[in-house]
Tab-separated table of C-alpha atoms and ligand atoms in Angstrom:
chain	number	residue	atom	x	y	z
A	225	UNK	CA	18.028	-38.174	-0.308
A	226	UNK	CA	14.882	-36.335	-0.099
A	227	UNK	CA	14.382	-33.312	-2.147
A	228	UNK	CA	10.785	-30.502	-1.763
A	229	UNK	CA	10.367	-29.328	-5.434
A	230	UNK	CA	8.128	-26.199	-5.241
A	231	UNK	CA	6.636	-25.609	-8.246
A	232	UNK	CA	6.634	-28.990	-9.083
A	233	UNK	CA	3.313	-29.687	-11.441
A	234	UNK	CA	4.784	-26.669	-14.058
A	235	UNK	CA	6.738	-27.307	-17.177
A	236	UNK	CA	10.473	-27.588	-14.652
A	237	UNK	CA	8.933	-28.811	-11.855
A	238	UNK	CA	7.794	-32.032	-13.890
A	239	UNK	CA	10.528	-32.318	-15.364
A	240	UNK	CA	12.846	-32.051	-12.104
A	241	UNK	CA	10.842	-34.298	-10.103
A	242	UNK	CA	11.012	-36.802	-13.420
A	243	UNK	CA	14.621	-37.188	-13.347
A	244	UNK	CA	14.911	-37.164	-9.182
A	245	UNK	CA	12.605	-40.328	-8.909
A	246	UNK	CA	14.044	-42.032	-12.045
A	247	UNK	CA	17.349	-41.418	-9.701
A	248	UNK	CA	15.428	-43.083	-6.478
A	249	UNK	CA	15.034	-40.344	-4.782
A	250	UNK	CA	12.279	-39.470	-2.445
A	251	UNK	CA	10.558	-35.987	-4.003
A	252	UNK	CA	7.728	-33.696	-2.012
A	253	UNK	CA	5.933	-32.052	-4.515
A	254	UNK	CA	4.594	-28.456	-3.601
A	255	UNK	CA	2.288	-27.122	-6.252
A	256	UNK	CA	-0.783	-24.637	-5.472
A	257	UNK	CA	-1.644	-25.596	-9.444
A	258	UNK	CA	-2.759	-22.188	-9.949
A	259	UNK	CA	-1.506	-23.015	-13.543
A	260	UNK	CA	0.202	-26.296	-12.796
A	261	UNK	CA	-1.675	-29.308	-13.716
A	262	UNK	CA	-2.864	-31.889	-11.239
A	263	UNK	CA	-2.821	-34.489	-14.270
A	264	UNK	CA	1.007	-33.421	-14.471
A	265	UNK	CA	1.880	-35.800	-11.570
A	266	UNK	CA	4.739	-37.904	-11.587
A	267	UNK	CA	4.044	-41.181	-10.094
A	268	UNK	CA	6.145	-41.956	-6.545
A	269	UNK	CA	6.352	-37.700	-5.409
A	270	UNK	CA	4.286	-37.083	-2.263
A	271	UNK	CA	2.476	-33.856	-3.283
A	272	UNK	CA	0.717	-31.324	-1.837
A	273	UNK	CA	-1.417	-28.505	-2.817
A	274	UNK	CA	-0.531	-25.657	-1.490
A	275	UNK	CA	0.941	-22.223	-1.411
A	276	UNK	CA	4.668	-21.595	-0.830
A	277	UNK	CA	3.412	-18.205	0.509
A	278	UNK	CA	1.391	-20.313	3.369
A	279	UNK	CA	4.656	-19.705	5.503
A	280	UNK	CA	3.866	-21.797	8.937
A	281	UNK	CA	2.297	-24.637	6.937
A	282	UNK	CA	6.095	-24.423	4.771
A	283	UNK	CA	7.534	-24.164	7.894
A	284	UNK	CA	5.587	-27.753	9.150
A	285	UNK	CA	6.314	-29.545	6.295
A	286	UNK	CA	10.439	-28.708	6.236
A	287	UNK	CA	10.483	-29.568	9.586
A	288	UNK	CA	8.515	-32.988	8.994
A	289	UNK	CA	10.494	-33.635	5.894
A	290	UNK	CA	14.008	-32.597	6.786
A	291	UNK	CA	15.145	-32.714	2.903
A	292	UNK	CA	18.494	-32.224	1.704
A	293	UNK	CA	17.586	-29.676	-0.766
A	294	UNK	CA	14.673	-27.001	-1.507
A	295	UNK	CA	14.578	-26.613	-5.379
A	296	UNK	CA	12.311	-23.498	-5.607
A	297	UNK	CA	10.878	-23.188	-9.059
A	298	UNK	CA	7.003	-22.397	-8.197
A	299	UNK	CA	6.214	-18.752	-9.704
A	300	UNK	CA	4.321	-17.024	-11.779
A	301	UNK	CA	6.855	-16.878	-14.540
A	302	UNK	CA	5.327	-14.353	-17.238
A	303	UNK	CA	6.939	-11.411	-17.790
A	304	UNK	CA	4.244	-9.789	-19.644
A	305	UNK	CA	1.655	-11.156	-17.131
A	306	UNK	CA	3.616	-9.533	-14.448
A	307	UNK	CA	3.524	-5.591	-16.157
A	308	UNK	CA	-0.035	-6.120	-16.494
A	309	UNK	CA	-0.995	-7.467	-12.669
A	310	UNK	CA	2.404	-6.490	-11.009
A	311	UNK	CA	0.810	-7.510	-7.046
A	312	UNK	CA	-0.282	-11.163	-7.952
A	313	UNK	CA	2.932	-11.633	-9.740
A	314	UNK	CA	5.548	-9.951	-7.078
A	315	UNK	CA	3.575	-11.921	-4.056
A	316	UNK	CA	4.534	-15.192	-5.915
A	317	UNK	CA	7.811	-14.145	-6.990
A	318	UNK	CA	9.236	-12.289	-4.518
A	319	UNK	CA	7.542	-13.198	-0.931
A	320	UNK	CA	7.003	-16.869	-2.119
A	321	UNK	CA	11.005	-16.723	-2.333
A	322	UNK	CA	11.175	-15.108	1.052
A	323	UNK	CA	8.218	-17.705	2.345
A	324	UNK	CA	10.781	-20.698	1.354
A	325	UNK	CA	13.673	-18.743	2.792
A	326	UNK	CA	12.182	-18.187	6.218
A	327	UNK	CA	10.786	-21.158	6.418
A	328	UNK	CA	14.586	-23.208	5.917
A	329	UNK	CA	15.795	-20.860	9.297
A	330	UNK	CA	12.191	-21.195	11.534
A	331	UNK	CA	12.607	-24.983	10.666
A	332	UNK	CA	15.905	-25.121	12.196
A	333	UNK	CA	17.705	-26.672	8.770
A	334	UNK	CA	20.147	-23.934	7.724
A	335	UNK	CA	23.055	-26.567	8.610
A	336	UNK	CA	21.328	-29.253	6.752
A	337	UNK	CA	19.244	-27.826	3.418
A	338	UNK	CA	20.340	-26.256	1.001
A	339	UNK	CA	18.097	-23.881	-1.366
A	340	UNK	CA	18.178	-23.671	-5.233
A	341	UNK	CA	16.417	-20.879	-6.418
A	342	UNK	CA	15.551	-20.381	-10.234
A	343	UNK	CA	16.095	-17.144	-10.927
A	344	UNK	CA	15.972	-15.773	-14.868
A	345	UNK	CA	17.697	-13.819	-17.341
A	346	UNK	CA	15.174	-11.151	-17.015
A	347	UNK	CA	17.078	-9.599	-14.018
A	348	UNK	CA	20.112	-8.419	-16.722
A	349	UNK	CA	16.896	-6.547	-18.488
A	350	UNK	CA	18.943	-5.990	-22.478
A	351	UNK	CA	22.165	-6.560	-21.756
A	352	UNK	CA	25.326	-4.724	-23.053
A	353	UNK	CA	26.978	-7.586	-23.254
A	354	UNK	CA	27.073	-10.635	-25.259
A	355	UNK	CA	27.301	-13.308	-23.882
A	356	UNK	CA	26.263	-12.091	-20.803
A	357	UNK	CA	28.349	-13.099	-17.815
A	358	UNK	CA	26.973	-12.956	-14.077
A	359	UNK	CA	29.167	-10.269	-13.263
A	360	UNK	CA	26.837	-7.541	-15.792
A	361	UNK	CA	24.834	-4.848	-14.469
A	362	UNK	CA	21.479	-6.105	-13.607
A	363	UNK	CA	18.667	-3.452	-14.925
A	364	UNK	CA	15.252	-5.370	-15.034
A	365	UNK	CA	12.574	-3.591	-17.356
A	366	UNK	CA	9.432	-5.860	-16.182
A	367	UNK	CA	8.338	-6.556	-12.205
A	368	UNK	CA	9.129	-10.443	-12.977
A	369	UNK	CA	12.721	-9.287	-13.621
A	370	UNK	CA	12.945	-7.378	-10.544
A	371	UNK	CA	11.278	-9.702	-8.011
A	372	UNK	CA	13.891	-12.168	-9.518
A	373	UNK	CA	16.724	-9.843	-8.544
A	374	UNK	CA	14.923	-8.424	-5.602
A	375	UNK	CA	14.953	-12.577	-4.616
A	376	UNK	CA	18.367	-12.879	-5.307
A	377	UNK	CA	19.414	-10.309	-3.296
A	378	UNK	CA	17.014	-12.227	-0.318
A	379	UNK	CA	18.957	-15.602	-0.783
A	380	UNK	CA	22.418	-13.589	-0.533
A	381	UNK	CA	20.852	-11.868	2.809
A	382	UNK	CA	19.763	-15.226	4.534
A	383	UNK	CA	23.390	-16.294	3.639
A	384	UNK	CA	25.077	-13.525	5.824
A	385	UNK	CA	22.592	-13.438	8.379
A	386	UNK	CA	22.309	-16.945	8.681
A	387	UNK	CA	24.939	-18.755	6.538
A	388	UNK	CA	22.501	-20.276	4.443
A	389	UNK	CA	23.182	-22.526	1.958
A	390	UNK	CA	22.225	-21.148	-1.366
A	391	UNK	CA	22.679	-20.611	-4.926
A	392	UNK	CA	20.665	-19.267	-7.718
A	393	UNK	CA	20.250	-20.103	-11.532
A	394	UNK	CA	19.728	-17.536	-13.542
A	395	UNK	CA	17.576	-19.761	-16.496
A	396	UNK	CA	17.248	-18.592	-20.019
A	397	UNK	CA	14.414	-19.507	-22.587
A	398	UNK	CA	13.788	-22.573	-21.463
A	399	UNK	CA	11.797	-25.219	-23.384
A	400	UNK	CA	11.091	-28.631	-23.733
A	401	UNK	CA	8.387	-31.239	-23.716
A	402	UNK	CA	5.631	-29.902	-20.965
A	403	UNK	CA	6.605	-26.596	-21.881
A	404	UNK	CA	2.476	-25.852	-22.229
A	405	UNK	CA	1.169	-22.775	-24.652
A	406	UNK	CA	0.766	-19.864	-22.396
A	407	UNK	CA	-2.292	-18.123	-23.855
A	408	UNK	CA	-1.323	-14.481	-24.322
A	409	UNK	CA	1.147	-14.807	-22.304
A	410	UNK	CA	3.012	-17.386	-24.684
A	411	UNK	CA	6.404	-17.216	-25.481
A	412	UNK	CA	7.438	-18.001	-28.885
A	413	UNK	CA	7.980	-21.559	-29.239
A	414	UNK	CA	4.995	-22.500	-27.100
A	415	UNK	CA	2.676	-20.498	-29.296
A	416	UNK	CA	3.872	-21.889	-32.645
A	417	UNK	CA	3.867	-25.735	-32.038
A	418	UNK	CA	0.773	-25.107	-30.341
A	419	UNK	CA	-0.293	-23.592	-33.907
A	420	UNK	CA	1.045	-26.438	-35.481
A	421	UNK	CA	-0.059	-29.638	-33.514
A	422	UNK	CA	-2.472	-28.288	-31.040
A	423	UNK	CA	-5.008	-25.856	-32.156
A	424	UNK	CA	-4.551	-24.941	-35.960
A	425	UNK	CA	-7.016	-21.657	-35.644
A	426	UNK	CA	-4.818	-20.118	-33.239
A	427	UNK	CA	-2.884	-17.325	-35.679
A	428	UNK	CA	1.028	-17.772	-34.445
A	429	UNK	CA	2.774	-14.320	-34.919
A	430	UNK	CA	6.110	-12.780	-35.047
A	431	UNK	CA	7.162	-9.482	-33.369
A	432	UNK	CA	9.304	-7.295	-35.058
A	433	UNK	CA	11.728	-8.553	-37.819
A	434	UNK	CA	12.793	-12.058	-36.353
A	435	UNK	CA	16.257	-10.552	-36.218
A	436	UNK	CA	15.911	-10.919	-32.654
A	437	UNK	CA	17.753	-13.838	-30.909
A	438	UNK	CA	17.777	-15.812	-27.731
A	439	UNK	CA	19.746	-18.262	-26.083
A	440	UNK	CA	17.098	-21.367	-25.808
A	441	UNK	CA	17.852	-23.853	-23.172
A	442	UNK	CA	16.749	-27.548	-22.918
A	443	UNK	CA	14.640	-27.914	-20.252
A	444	UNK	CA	16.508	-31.379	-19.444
A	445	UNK	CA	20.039	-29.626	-19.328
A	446	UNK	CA	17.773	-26.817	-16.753
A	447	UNK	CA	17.521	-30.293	-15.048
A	448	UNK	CA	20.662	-31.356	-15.157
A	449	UNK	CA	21.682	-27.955	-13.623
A	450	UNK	CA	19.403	-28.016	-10.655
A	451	UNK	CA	20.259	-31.695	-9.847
A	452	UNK	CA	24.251	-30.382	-10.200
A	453	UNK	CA	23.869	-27.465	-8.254
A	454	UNK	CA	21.187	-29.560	-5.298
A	455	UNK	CA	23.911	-32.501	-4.848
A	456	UNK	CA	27.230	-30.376	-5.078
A	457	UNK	CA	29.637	-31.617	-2.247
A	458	UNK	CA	31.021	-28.230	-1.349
A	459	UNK	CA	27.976	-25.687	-0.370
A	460	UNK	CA	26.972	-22.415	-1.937
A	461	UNK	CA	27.791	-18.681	-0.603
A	462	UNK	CA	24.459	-17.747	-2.416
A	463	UNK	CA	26.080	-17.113	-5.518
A	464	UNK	CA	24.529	-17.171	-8.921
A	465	UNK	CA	24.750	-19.130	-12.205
A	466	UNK	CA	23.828	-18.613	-15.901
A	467	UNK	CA	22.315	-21.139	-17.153
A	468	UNK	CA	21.557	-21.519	-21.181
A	469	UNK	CA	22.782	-23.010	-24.182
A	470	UNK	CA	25.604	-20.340	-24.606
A	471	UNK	CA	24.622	-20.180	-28.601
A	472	UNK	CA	22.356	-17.622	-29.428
A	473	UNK	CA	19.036	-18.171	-32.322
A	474	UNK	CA	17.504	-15.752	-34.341
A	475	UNK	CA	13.401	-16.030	-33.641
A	476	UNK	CA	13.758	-16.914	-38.128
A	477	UNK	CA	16.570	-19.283	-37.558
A	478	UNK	CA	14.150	-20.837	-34.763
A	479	UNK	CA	11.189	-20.255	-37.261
A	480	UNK	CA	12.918	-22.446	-40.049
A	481	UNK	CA	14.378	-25.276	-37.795
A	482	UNK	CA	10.938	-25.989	-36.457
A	483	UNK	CA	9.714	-25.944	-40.202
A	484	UNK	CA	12.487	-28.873	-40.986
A	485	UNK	CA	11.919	-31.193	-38.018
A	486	UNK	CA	7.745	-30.575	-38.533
A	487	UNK	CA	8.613	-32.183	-42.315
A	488	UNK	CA	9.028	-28.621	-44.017
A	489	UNK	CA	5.921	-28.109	-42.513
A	490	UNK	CA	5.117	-24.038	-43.527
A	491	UNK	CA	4.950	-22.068	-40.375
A	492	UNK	CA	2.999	-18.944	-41.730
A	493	UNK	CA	3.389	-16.108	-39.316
A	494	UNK	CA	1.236	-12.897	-39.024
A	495	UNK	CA	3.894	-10.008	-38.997
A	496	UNK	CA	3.327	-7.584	-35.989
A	497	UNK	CA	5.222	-4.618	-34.948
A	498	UNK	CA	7.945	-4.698	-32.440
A	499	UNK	CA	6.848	-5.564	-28.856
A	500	UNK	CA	7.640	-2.632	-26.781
A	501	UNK	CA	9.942	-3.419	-24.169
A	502	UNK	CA	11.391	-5.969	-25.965
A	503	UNK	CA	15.253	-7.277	-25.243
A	504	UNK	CA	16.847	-7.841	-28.322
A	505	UNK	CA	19.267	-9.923	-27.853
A	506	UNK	CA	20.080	-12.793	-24.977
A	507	UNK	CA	23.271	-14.620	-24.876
A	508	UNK	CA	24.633	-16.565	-21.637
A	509	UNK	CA	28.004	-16.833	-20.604
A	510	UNK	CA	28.052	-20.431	-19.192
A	511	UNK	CA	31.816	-20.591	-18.740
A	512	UNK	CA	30.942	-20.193	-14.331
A	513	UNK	CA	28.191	-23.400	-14.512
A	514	UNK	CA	30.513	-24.970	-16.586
A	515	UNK	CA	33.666	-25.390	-14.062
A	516	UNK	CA	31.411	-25.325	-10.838
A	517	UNK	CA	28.983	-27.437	-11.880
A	518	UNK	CA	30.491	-29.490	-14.366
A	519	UNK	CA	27.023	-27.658	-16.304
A	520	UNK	CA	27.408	-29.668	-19.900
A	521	UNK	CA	24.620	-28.461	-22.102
A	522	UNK	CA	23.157	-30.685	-25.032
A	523	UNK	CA	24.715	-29.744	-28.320
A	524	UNK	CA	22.044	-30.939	-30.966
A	525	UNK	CA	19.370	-28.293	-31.343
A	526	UNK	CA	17.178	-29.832	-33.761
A	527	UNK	CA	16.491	-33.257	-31.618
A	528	UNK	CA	15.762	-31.375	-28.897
A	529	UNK	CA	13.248	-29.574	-30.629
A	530	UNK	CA	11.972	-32.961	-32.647
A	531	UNK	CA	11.355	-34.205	-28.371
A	532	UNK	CA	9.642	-31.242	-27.734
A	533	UNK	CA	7.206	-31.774	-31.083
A	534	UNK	CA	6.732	-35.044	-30.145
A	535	UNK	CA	5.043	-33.905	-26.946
A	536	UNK	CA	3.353	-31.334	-29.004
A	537	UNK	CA	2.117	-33.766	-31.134
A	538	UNK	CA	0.676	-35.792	-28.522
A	539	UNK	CA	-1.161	-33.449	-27.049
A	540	UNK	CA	-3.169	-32.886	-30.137
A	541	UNK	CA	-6.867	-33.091	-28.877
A	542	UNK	CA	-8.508	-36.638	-30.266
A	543	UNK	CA	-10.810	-36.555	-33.230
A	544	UNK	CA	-14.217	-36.473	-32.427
A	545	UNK	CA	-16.120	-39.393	-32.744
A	546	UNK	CA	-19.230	-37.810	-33.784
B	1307	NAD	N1	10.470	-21.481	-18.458
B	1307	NAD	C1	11.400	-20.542	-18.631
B	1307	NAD	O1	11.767	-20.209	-19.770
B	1307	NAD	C2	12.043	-19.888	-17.440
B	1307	NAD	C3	13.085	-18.974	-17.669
B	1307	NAD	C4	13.671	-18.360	-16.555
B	1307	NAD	C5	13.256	-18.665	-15.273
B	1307	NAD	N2	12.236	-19.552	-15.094
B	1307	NAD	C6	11.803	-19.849	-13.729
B	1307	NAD	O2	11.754	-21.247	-13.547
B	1307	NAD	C7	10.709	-21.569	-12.616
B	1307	NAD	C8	9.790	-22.623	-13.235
B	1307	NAD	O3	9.266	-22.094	-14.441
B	1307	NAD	P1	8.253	-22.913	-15.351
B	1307	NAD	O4	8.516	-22.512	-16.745
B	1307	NAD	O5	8.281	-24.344	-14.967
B	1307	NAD	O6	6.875	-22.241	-14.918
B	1307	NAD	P2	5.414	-22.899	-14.810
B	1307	NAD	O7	4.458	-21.761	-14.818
B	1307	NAD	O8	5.244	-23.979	-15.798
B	1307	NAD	O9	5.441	-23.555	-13.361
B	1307	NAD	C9	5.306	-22.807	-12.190
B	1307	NAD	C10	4.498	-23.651	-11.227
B	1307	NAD	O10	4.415	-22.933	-9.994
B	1307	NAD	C11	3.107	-23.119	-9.496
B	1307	NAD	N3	2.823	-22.020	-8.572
B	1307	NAD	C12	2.531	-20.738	-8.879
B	1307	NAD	N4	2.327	-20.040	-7.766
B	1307	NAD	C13	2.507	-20.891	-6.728
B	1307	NAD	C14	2.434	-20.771	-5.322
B	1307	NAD	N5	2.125	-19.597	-4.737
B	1307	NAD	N6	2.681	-21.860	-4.553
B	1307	NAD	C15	2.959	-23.066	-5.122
B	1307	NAD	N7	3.036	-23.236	-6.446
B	1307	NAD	C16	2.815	-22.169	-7.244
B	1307	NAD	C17	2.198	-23.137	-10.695
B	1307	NAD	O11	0.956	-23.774	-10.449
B	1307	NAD	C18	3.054	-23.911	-11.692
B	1307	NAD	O12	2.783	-25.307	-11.638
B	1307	NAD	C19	10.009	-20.254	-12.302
B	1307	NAD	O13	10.518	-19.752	-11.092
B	1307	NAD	C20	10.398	-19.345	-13.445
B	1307	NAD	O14	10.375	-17.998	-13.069
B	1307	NAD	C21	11.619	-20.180	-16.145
């Protein structure tokens, strides 16, 4: 089967196009590696480097390619980034989406592709409910959030105008091995391995009282989900899937497993005041991936973190030799 990966030199898109050519499959990368790597290249994906928002070229390459599934992951994923320079970010995120969508139609493949959009838990903006089934009031509080839903509500469009096949997957915190230190735009666990194994002078921090918790996600179970929800027998009415660990972590809990599988490592943290904006809590309700696509998160917590280390470690910059 051939699949187009958008997105595909970022921290999911490597991943993804990892597992489809372990698999044999044929892959088309599409990266514009605004922050994707080039070095970030999995050996046997065609790529290209390019825009998903260059909508004839898109068009030209579906039509050349004919794959059997679109797995749309390129973005500019950062919510904060995305108050602060809310154009840049909603082009991406929203007409990107709508770039990808148009181009399945003007290529003539709505009978044959099928789109999987990653979507995020940012569209439920703090949710009421814990965990947090698909079915909750969406209320984004950052333009990320809402060119996510905004998206989602595209995909569902193209389905009743043009019985497209599509679902999305609404992603928690998703992390992993790749998952690269974001700068000031870092999320948590990014920032303080980086601290650890990467760049010692960087001062990691913690907003607010670490009572805070999120549902953190292997990215190889956000894998496992695309793959699932890309190869699924029985198409997609464009509906839409948590997908998480269903178990929620406290940012101290997470502060104190890293500590034990760094060797009781101390992870000393500069106390800040709370970010404002900030959800408190995320929690997904699985239970829909779960029966419709057999969606079987990993269970041990700690060796996924001691993979993602292990990364981190390796990307510590060589000694110098003067
Ligand atoms: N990582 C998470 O925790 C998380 C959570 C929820 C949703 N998501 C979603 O999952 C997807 C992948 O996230 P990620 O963490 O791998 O992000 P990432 O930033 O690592 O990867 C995104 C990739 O998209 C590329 N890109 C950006 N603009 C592009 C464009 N116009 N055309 C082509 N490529 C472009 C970038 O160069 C980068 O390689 C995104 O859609 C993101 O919103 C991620």
């Amino acid at each position: 089967m051939t699949f187009v990966v958008t997105g595909s030199n970022g921290f999911i898109g490597y991943n993804n196009c990892r597992r489809l050519v372990e698999a044999g499959e044929k892959v088309i990368g599409v990266d514009d590696l605004s922050s994707g790597l080039a070095e970030d290249a999995v050996p046997g994906v065609q790529y290209h480097v390019r825009s998903v928002t260059e909508a004839d070229w898109l068009v030209h390459l579906l039509q050349e390619e004919r794959p059997r599934a679109v797995i749309h992951l390129a973005a500019v994923p950062r919510v904060a980034y995305s108050v602060a320079h809310p154009l840049p970010s909603t082009d991406v995120n929203l007409m990107g989406t709508l770039s990808v969508l148009n181009a399945i139609v003007k290529a003539g493949l709505v009978e044959h592709t099928r789109l999987v959009f990653a979507s995020s838990s940012s569209v439920y903006g703090g949710a009421e409910v814990l965990p947090t089934p698909e079915i909750h009031p969406c209320n984004p509080q950052s333009p990320y959030g809402l060119a996510k839903l905004q998206a989602e509500h595209w995909c569902a469009l193209f389905h009743r105008l043009y019985g497209l096949d599509v679902v999305s997957l609404r992603y928690f915190n998703v992390f992993g091995p790749l998952g690269r230190f974001g700068g000031a735009y870092s999320t948590v666990l990014p920032a303080w391995l980086h601290h650890l194994f990467v760049a010692p002078a960087y001062q990691p921090f913690l907003e607010g009282d670490g009572e805070q918790s999120r549902d953190f996600c292997f990215v190889g179970d956000v894998v496992q989900a695309n793959i699932a929800a890309a190869t699924r027998e029985r198409g997609f009415a464009a509906e839409v899937f948590n997908i998480g660990r269903g178990a929620a972590c406290t940012l101290l809990d997470l502060k104190a497993a890293i500590e034990e599988v760094v060797g009781n490592k101390p992870l000393p943290l500069e106390r800040r005041p709370p970010r404002v904006g900030d959800v408190k809590h995320t929690l997904a309700d699985i239970s829909r991936a779960r029966t419709e696509l057999g969606f079987r998160p990993g269970e041990d917590f700690l060796a996924e973190l001691r993979e993602t280390a292990a990364w981190y470690r390796s990307q510590r910059p060589a000694p110098s030799a003067a």
